[in-house]
Every structure is written in C-alpha cells, then in structure tokens.
GROMACS .gro file of C-alpha atoms in nm:
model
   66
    1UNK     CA    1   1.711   0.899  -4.652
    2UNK     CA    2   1.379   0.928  -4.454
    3UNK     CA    3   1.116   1.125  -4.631
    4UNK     CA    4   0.922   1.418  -4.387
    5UNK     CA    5   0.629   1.259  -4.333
    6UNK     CA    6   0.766   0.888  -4.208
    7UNK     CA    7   1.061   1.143  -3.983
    8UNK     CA    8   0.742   1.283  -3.848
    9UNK     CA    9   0.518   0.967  -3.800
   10UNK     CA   10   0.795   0.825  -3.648
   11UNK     CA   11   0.878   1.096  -3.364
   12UNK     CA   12   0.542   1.084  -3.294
   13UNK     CA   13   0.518   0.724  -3.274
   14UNK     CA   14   0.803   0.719  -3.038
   15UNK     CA   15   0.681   0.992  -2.821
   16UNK     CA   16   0.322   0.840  -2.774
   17UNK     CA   17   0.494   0.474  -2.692
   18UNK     CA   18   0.720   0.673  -2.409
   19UNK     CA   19   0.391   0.834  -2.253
   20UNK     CA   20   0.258   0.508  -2.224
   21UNK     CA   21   0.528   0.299  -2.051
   22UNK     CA   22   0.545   0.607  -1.813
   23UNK     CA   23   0.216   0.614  -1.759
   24UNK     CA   24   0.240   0.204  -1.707
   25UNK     CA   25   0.527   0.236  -1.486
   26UNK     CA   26   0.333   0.477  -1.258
   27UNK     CA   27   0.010   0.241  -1.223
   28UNK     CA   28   0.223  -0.064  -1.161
   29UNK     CA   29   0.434   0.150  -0.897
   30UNK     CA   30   0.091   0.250  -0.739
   31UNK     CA   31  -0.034  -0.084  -0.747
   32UNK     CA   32   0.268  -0.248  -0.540
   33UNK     CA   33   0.249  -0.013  -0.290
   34UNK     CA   34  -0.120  -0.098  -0.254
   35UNK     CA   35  -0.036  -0.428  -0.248
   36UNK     CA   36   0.279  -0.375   0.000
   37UNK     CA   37   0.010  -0.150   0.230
   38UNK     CA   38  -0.273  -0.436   0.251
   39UNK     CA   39  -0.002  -0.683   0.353
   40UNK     CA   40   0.135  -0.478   0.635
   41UNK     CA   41  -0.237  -0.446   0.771
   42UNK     CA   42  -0.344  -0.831   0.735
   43UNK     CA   43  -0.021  -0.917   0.969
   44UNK     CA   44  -0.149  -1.271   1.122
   45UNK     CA   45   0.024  -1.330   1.454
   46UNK     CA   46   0.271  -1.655   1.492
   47UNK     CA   47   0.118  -1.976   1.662
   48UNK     CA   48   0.356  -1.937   1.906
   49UNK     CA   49   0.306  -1.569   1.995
   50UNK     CA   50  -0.062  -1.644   2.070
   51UNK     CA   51  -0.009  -1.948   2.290
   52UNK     CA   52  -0.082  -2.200   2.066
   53UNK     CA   53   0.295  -2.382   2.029
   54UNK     CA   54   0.134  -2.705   2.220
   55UNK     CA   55  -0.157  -2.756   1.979
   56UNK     CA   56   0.002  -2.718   1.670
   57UNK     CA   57   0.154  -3.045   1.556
   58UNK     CA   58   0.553  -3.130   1.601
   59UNK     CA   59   0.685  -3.186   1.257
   60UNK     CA   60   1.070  -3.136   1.383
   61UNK     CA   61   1.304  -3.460   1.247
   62UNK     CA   62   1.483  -3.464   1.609
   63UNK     CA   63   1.232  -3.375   1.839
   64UNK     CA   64   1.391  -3.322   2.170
   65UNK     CA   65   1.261  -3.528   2.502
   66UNK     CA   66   1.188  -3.222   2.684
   0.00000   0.00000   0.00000
C-alpha cells in the first residue's frame, strides 16, 4: 500500500506534468500556425507565371523540337 504523503506527492506530480504538456501543446499549436501564416504571405510566383519559362534552363530528359 501507498503511504499519504507519496498518494499525495504523486497526484500532484501528475497534475503539474498534465499542465505542462497542455500548456506545450498550446505554444507548439500557436507556433505552426505562425509558421503556416508567414508561408501563405511569402508566396513566390512560378517562373512561368512571370514570363520567365524561356530563361530558365531546360532540364526535361525528352525535350520536344517545338
């Protein structure tokens, strides 16, 4: 059998630990959607939606003859 005291260390023990990987799981869900935020703003447009598809180098293996 448990004595009182280690029944009671241990609850609290327990409850603390839960706090914290709540409190971690809250940060780290805050922090993705920072990250997922910045990502959508920094969008950097395709080569060949700016007009650049004839500069860029060919690196196809069957390059058509157009």
């Amino acid at each position: 059998m448990i004595a009182p005291g280690k029944a009671e260390k241990k609850a609290a023990r327990t409850a603390r630990l839960s706090a914290a990987l709540r409190e971690n799981l809250k940060r780290r869900k805050a922090q993705a959607r920072g990250r997922a935020k910045d990502d959508d703003v920094e969008e950097i447009p395709f080569p060949e939606k700016a007009g650049a598809a004839s500069q860029a180098p060919d690196f196809r293996r069957n390059r058509s003859r157009d």
